[in-house]
GROMACS .gro file of C-alpha atoms in nm:
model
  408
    1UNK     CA    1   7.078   1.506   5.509
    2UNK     CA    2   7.350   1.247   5.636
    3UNK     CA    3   7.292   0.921   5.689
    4UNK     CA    4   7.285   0.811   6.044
    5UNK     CA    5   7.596   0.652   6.035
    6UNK     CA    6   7.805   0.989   5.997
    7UNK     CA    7   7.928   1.118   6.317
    8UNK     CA    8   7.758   1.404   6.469
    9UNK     CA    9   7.852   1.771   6.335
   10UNK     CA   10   7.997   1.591   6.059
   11UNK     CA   11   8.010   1.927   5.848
   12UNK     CA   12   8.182   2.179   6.162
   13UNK     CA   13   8.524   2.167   6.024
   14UNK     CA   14   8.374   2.273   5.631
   15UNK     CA   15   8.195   2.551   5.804
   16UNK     CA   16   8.535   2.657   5.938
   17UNK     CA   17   8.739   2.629   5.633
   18UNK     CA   18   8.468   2.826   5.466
   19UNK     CA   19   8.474   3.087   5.756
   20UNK     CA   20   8.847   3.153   5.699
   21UNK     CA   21   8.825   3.155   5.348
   22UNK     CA   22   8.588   3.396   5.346
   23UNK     CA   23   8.752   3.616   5.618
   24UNK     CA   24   9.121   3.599   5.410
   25UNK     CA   25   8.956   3.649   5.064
   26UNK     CA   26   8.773   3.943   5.222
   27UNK     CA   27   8.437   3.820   5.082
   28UNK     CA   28   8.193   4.055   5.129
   29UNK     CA   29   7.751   4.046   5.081
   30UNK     CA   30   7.669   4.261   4.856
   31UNK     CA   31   7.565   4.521   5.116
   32UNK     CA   32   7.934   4.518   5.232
   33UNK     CA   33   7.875   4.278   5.527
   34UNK     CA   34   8.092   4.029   5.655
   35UNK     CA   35   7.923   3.681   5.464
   36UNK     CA   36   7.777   3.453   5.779
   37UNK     CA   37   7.858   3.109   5.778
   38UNK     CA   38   7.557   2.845   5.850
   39UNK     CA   39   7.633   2.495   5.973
   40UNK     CA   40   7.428   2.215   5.884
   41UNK     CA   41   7.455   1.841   5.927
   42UNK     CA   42   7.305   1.643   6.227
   43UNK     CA   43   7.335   1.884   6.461
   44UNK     CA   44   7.092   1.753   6.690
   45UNK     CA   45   7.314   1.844   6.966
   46UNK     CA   46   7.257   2.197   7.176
   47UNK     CA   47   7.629   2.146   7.344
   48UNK     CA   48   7.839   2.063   7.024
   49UNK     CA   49   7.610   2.353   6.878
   50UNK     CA   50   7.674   2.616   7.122
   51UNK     CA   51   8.057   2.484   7.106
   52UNK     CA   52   8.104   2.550   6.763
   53UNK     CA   53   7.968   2.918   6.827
   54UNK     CA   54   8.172   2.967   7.075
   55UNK     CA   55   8.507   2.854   6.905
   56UNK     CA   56   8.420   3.040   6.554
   57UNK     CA   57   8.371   2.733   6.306
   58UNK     CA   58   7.996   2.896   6.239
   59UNK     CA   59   7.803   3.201   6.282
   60UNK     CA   60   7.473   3.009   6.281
   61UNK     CA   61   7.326   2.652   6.320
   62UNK     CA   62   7.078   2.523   6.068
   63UNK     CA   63   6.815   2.227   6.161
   64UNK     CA   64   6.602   2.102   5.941
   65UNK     CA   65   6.548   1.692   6.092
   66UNK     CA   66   6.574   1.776   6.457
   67UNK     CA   67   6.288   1.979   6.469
   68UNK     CA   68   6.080   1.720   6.285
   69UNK     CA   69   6.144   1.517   6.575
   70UNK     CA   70   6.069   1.829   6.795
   71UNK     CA   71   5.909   2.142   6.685
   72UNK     CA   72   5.998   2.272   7.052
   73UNK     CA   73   6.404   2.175   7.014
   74UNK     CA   74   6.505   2.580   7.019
   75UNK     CA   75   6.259   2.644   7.253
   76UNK     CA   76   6.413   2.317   7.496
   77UNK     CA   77   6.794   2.423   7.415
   78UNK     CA   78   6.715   2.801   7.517
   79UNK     CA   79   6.571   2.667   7.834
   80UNK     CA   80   6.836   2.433   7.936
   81UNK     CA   81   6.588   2.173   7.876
   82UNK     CA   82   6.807   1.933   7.638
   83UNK     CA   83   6.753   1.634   7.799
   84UNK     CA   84   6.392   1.664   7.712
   85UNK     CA   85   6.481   1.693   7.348
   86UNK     CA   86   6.319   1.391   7.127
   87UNK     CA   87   6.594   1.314   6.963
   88UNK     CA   88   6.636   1.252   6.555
   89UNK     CA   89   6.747   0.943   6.486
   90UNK     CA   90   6.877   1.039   6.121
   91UNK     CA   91   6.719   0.694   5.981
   92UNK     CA   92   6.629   0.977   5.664
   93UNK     CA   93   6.324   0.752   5.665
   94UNK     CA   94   6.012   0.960   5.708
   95UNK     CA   95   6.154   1.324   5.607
   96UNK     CA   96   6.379   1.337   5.296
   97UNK     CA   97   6.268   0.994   5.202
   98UNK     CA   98   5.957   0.985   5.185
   99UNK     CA   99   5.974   1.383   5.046
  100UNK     CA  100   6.232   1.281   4.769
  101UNK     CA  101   6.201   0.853   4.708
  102UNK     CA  102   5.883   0.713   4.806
  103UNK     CA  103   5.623   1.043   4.765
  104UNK     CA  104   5.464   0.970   5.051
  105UNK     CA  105   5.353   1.284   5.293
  106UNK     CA  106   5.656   1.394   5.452
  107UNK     CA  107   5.677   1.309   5.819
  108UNK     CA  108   5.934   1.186   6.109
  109UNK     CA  109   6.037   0.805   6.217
  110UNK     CA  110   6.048   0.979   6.604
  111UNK     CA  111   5.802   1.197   6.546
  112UNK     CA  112   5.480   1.070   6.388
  113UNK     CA  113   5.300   1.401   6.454
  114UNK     CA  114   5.577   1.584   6.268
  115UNK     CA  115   5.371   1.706   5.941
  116UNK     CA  116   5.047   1.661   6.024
  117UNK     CA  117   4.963   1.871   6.313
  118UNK     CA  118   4.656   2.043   6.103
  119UNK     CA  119   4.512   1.716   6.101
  120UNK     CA  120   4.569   1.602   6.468
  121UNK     CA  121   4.551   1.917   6.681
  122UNK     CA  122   4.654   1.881   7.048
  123UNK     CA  123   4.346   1.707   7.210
  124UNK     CA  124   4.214   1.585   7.570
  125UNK     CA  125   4.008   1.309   7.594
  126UNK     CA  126   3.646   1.365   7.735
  127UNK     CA  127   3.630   0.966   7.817
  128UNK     CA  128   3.968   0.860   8.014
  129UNK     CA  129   3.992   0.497   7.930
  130UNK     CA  130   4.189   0.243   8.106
  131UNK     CA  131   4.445   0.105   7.872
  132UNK     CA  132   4.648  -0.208   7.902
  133UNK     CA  133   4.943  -0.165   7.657
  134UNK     CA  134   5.145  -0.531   7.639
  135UNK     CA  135   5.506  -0.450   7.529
  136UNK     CA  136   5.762  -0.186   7.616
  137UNK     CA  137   5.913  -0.194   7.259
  138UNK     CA  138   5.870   0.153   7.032
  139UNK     CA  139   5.570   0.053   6.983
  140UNK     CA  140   5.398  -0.002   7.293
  141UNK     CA  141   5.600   0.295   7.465
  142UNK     CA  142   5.485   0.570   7.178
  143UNK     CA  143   5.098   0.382   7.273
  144UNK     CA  144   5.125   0.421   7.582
  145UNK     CA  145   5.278   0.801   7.550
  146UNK     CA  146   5.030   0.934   7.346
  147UNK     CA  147   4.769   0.784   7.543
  148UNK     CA  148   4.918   0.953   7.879
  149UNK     CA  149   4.919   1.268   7.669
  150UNK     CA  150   4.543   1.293   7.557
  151UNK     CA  151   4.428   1.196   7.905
  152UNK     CA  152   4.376   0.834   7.933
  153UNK     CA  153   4.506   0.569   8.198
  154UNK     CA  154   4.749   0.336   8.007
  155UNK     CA  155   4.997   0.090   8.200
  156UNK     CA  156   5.234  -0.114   8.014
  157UNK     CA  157   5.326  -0.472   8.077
  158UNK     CA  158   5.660  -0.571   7.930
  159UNK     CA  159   5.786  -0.957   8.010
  160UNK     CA  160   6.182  -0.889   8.018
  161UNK     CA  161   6.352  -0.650   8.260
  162UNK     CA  162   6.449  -0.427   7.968
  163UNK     CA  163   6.179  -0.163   7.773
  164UNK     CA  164   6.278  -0.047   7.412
  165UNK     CA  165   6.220  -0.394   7.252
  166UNK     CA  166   6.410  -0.389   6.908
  167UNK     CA  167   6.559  -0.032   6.951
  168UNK     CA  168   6.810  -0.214   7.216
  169UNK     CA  169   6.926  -0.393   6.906
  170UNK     CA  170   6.888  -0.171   6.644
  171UNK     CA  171   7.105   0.098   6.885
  172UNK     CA  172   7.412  -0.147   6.938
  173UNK     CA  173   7.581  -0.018   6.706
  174UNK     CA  174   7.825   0.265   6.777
  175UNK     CA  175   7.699   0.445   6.461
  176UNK     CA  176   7.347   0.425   6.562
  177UNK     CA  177   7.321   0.540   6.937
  178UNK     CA  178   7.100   0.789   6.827
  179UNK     CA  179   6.874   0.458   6.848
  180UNK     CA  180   6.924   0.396   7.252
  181UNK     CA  181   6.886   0.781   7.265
  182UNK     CA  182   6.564   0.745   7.139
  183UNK     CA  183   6.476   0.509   7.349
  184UNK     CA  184   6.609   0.622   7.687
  185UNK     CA  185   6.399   0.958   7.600
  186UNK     CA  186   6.069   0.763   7.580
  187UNK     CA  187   6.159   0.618   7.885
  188UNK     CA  188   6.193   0.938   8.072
  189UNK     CA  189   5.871   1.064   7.943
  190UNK     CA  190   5.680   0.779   8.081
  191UNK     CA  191   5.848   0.867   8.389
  192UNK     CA  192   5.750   1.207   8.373
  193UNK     CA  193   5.366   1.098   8.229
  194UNK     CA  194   5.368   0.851   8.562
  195UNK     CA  195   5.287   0.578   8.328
  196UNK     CA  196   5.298   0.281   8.580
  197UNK     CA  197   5.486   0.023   8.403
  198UNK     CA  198   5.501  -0.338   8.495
  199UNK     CA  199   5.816  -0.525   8.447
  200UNK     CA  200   5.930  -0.922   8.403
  201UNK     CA  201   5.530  -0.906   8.401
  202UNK     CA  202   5.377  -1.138   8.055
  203UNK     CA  203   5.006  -1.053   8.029
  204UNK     CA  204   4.749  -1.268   8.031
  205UNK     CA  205   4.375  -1.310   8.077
  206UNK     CA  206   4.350  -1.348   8.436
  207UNK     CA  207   4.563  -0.967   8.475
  208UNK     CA  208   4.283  -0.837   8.210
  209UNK     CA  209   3.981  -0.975   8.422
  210UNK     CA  210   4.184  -0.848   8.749
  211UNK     CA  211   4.272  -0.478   8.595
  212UNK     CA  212   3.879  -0.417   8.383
  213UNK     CA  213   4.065  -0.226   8.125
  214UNK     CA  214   3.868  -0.035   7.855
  215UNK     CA  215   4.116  -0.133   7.620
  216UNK     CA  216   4.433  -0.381   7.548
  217UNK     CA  217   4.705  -0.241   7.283
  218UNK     CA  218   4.860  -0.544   7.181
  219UNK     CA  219   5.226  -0.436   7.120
  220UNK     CA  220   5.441  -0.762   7.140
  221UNK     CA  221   5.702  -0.729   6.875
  222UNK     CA  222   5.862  -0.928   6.674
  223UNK     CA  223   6.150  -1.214   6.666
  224UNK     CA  224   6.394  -1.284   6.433
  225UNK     CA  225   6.317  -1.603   6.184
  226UNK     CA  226   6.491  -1.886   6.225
  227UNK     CA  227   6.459  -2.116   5.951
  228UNK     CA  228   6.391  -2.487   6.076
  229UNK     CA  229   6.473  -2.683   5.801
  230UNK     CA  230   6.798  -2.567   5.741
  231UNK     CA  231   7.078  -2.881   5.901
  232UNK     CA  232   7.270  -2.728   6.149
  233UNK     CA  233   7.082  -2.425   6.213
  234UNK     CA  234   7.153  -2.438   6.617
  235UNK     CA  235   7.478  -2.369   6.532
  236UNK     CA  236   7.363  -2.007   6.427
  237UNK     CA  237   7.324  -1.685   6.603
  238UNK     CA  238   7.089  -1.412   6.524
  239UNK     CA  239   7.136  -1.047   6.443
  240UNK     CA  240   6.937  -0.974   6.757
  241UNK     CA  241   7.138  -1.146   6.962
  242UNK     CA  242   7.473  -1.089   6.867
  243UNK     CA  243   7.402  -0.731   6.939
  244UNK     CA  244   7.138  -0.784   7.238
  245UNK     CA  245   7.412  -1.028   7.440
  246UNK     CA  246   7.721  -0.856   7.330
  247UNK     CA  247   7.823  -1.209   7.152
  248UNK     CA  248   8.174  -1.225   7.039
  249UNK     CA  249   8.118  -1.460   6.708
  250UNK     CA  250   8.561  -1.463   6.635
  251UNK     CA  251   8.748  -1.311   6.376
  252UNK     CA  252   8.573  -1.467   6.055
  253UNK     CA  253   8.203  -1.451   6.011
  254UNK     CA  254   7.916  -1.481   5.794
  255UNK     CA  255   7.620  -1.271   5.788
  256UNK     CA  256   7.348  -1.439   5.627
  257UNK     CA  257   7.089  -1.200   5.493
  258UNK     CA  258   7.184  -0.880   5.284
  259UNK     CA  259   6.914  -0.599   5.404
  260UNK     CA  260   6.973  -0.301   5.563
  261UNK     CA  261   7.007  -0.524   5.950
  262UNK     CA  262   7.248  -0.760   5.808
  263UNK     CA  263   7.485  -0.535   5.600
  264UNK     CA  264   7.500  -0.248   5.912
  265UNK     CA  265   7.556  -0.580   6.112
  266UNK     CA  266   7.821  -0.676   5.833
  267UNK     CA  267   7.975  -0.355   5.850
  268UNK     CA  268   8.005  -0.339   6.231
  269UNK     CA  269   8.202  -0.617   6.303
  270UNK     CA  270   8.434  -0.566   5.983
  271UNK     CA  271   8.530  -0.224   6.138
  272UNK     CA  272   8.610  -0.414   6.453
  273UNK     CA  273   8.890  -0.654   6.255
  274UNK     CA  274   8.626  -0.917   6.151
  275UNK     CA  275   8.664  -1.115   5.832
  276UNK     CA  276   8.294  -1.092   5.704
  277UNK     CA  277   8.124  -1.235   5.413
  278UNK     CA  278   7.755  -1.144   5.354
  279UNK     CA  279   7.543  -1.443   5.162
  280UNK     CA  280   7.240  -1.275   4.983
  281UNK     CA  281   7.002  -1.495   4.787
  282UNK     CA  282   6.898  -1.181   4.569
  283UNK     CA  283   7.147  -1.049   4.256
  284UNK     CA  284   7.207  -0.725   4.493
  285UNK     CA  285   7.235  -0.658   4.887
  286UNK     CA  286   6.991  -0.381   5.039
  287UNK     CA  287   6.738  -0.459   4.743
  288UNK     CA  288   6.467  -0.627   4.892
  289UNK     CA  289   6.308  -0.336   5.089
  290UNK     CA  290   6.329   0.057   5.139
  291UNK     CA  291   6.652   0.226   5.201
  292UNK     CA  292   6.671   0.599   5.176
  293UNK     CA  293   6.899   0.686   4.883
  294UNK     CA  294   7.178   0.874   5.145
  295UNK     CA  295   7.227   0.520   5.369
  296UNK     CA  296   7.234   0.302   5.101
  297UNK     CA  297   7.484   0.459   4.901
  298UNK     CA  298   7.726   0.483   5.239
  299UNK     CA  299   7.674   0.131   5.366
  300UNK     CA  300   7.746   0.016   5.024
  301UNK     CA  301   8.093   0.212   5.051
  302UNK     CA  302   8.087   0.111   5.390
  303UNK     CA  303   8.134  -0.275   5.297
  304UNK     CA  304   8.393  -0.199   5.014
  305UNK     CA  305   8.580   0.020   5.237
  306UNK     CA  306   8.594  -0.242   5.525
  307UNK     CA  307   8.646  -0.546   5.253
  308UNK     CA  308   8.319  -0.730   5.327
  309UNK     CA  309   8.301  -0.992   5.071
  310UNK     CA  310   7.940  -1.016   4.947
  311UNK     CA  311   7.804  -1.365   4.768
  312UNK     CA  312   7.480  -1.250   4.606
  313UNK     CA  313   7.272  -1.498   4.443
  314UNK     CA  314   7.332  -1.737   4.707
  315UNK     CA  315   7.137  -1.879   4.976
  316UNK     CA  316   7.229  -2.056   5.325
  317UNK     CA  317   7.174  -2.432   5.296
  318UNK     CA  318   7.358  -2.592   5.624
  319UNK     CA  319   7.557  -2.493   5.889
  320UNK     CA  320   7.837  -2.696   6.006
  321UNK     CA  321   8.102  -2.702   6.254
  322UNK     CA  322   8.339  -2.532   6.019
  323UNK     CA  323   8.083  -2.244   5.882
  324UNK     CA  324   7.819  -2.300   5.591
  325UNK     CA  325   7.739  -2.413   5.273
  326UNK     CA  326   7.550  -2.203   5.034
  327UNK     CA  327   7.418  -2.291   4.750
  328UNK     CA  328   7.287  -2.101   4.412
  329UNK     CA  329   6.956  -1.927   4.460
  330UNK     CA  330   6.897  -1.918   4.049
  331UNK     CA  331   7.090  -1.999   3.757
  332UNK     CA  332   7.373  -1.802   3.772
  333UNK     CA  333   7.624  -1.670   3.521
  334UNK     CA  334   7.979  -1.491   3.474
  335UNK     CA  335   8.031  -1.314   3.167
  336UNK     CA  336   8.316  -1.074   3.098
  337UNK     CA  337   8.324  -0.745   2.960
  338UNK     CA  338   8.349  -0.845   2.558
  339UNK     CA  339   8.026  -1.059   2.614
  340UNK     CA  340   8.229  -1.395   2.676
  341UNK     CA  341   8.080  -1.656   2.956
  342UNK     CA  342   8.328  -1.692   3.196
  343UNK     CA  343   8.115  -1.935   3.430
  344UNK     CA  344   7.771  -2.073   3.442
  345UNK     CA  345   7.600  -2.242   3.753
  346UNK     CA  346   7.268  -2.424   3.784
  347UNK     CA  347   7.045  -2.357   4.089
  348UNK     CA  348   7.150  -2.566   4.361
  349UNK     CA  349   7.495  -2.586   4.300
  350UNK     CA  350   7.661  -2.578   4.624
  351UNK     CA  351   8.031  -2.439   4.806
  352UNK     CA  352   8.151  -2.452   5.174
  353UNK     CA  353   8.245  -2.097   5.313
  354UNK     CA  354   8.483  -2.135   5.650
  355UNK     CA  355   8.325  -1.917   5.930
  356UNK     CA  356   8.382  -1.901   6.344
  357UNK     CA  357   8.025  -1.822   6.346
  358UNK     CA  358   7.708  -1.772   6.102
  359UNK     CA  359   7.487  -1.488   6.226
  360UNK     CA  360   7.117  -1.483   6.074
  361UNK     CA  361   6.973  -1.181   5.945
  362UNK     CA  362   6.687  -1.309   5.731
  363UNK     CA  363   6.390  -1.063   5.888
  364UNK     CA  364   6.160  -1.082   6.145
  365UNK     CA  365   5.771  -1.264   6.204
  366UNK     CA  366   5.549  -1.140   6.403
  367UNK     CA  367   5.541  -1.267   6.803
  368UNK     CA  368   5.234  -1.440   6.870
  369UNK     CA  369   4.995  -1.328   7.114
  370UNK     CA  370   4.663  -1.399   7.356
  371UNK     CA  371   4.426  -1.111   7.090
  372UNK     CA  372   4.181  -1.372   7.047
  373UNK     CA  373   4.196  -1.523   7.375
  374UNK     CA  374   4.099  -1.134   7.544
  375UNK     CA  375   3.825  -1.117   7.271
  376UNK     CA  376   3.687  -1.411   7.358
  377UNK     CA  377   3.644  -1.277   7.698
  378UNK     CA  378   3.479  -0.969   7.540
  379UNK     CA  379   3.813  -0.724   7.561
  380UNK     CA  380   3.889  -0.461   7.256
  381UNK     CA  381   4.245  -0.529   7.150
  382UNK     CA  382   4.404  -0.338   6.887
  383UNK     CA  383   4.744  -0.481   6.753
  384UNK     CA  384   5.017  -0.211   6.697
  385UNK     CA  385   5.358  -0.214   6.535
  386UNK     CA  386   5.530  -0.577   6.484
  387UNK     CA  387   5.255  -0.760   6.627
  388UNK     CA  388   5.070  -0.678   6.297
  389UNK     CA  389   5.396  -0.707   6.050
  390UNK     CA  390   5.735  -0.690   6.135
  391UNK     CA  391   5.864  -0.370   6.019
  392UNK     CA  392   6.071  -0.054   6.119
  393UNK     CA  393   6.059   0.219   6.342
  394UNK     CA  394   5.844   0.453   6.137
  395UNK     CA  395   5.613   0.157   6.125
  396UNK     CA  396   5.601   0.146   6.459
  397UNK     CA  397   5.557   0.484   6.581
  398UNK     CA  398   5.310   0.596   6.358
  399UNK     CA  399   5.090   0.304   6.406
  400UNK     CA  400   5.094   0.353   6.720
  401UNK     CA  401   5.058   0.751   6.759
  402UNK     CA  402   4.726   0.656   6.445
  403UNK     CA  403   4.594   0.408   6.676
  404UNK     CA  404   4.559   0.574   7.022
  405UNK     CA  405   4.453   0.894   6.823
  406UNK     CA  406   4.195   0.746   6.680
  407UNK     CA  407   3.995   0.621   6.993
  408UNK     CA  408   3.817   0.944   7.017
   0.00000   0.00000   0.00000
């Protein structure tokens, strides 16, 4: 299972070599059969499948993710139907790592059916509510989908001129499009559900008493923490909106914030010629929350291959013109390998790293909303995805697929 960040068909060309191995060894089955050759590796695409076919690197194609994210993907590709493919991601998140990691029942970030369709058959509403479903992130569009689906009346209200919330983020970097794919396919379902959707439109209690809805998902997302009390934290960018606004921080950056956001952002602009230096307050980067075994181990080759510097056990304490001063998270030492300390720092020590530009990438909080404003008027409101804790896509999905499920 490759991480996302390999590049699609990533295993073709071994398929081939084995191929012509095989053919100039004259390896037979032992039936006397010429021994097929089946490709695997995110080959979630029906073209670059069909390609490789067609030009002899394979005699079959092998998918085990994609149809997780849809059991109908052969069915779609046979039809000519690919653009109606929900697409895997590869985040490795809901399939192999909850299967291998986190022994959790085995499911799909895209797909949050995927694995339990004994326990949530196909089903049509026999009470069609009208839903109100505030926010066009994953969260709110995956609401308002499965609502469509079963037969109720949902309408999302997003704020911005954009839908897709954090996936436009998340999917800014070339070695996650997958992300935006995701997102522009949710988008076309909607279309094709006639979800009406309401953009640059915030909701608010007088569009609840105007619409009577049945029901309000509260789907508002999350923003990225900025910590106050920090001097000089205007001077900052987040993660968010470096990638949102197509920023251009200059050739030497820090990256405060060592989870699985901040070293992909890390690792993004090194392999565009930055000079990067992650500052994580913990002993290790990409230890603070779930990362599937396959990503961590690449973006941690990632950042030695690309020479991001990494200061661990440090945490950001200003921001000035010329970059930031850290300081020691907990008492720190240096010791070499016969056993001799080679350094020892106290918590609070402090040192000035240069920088064009600190980006912040020290998680999210929840965005707040108008829940107890609607319930005062006497409105249900359910809270989905970020709005309850800021967390991933799996999160959001599935709490959203759970919720909407649920109502009947």
């Amino acid at each position: 299972h490759p991480p996302a960040y390999m590049p699609a068909g990533c295993f073709l060309d071994v398929a081939k070599v084995a191929k012509e191995y095989f053919k100039k060894k004259g390896v037979k089955s032992n039936a006397g059969y010429e021994v097929p050759i089946v490709a695997v590796g995110k080959l979630n695409y029906p073209d670059m499948d069909e390609k490789a076919l067609r030009d002899g690197k394979c005699d079959m194609i092998m998918l085990g993710r994609p149809v997780l994210a849809d059991e109908n993907w052969c069915n779609k590709a046979y039809a000519g139907e690919v653009e109606e493919i929900r697409p895997c991601i590869g985040c490795n998140m809901g399939c192999i790592g909850r299967c291998l990691e986190t022994q959790q029942h085995e499911s799909c970030a895209a797909n949050p059916r995927a694995c339990y369709e004994a326990s949530h058959p196909v089903k049509k509403t026999a009470a069609p509510k009208k839903i109100a479903v505030v926010g066009g992130g994953v969260a709110g569009m995956q609401a308002a989908l499965t609502a469509a689906e079963i037969g109720h009346n949902p309408e999302i209200f997003e704020k911005t001129d954009v839908l897709g919330g954090e996936l436009n983020a998340a999917g800014a970097h070339a070695f996650k499009e997958d992300i935006h794919g995701l997102r522009d396919w949710f988008i076309a379902e909607l279309k094709e559900q006639n979800v009406p959707i309401h953009m640059n439109t915030e909701f608010s209690t007088e569009l609840y008493k105007d619409g009577a809805y049945d029901l309000v998902i509260m789907a508002t997302g999350a923003s990225s923490v900025v910590p106050a009390s920090i001097p000089g934290i205007e001077k900052a960018i987040t993660a968010v909106d470096l990638l949102e606004k197509d920023i251009d921080p200059g050739e030497t950056v820090i990256v405060v914030g060592g989870g699985m956001v901040g070293c992909e952002t890390a690792v993004d602009l090194a392999q565009k010629g930055k000079k990067v230096t992650i500052v994580e307050m913990l002993p290790d980067v990409l230890s603070s929350e779930f990362v599937p075994q396959q990503h961590k181990m690449m973006l941690l080759d990632m950042i030695k291959a690309y020479n991001v510097d990494v200061c661990a056990d440090y945490k950001l304490a200003e921001v000035t013109d010329e970059g930031a001063v850290v300081e020691v998270a907990k008492k720190l030492f240096t010791i070499d390998m016969g056993g001799s300390l080679l350094t020892s720092l106290k918590a609070g020590d402090r040192k000035t790293l240069k920088a064009d530009k600190v980006i912040l990438s020290v998680g999210l909080k929840p965005n707040k909303t108008i829940t107890e404003d609607l319930r005062a008027l006497g409105a249900e409101v359910i809270e989905v995805g970020s709005t309850k804790r800021a967390g991933n896509v799996i999160d959001a999905t599935h709490d959203a697929y759970e919720a909407i499920y649920a109502l009947d």
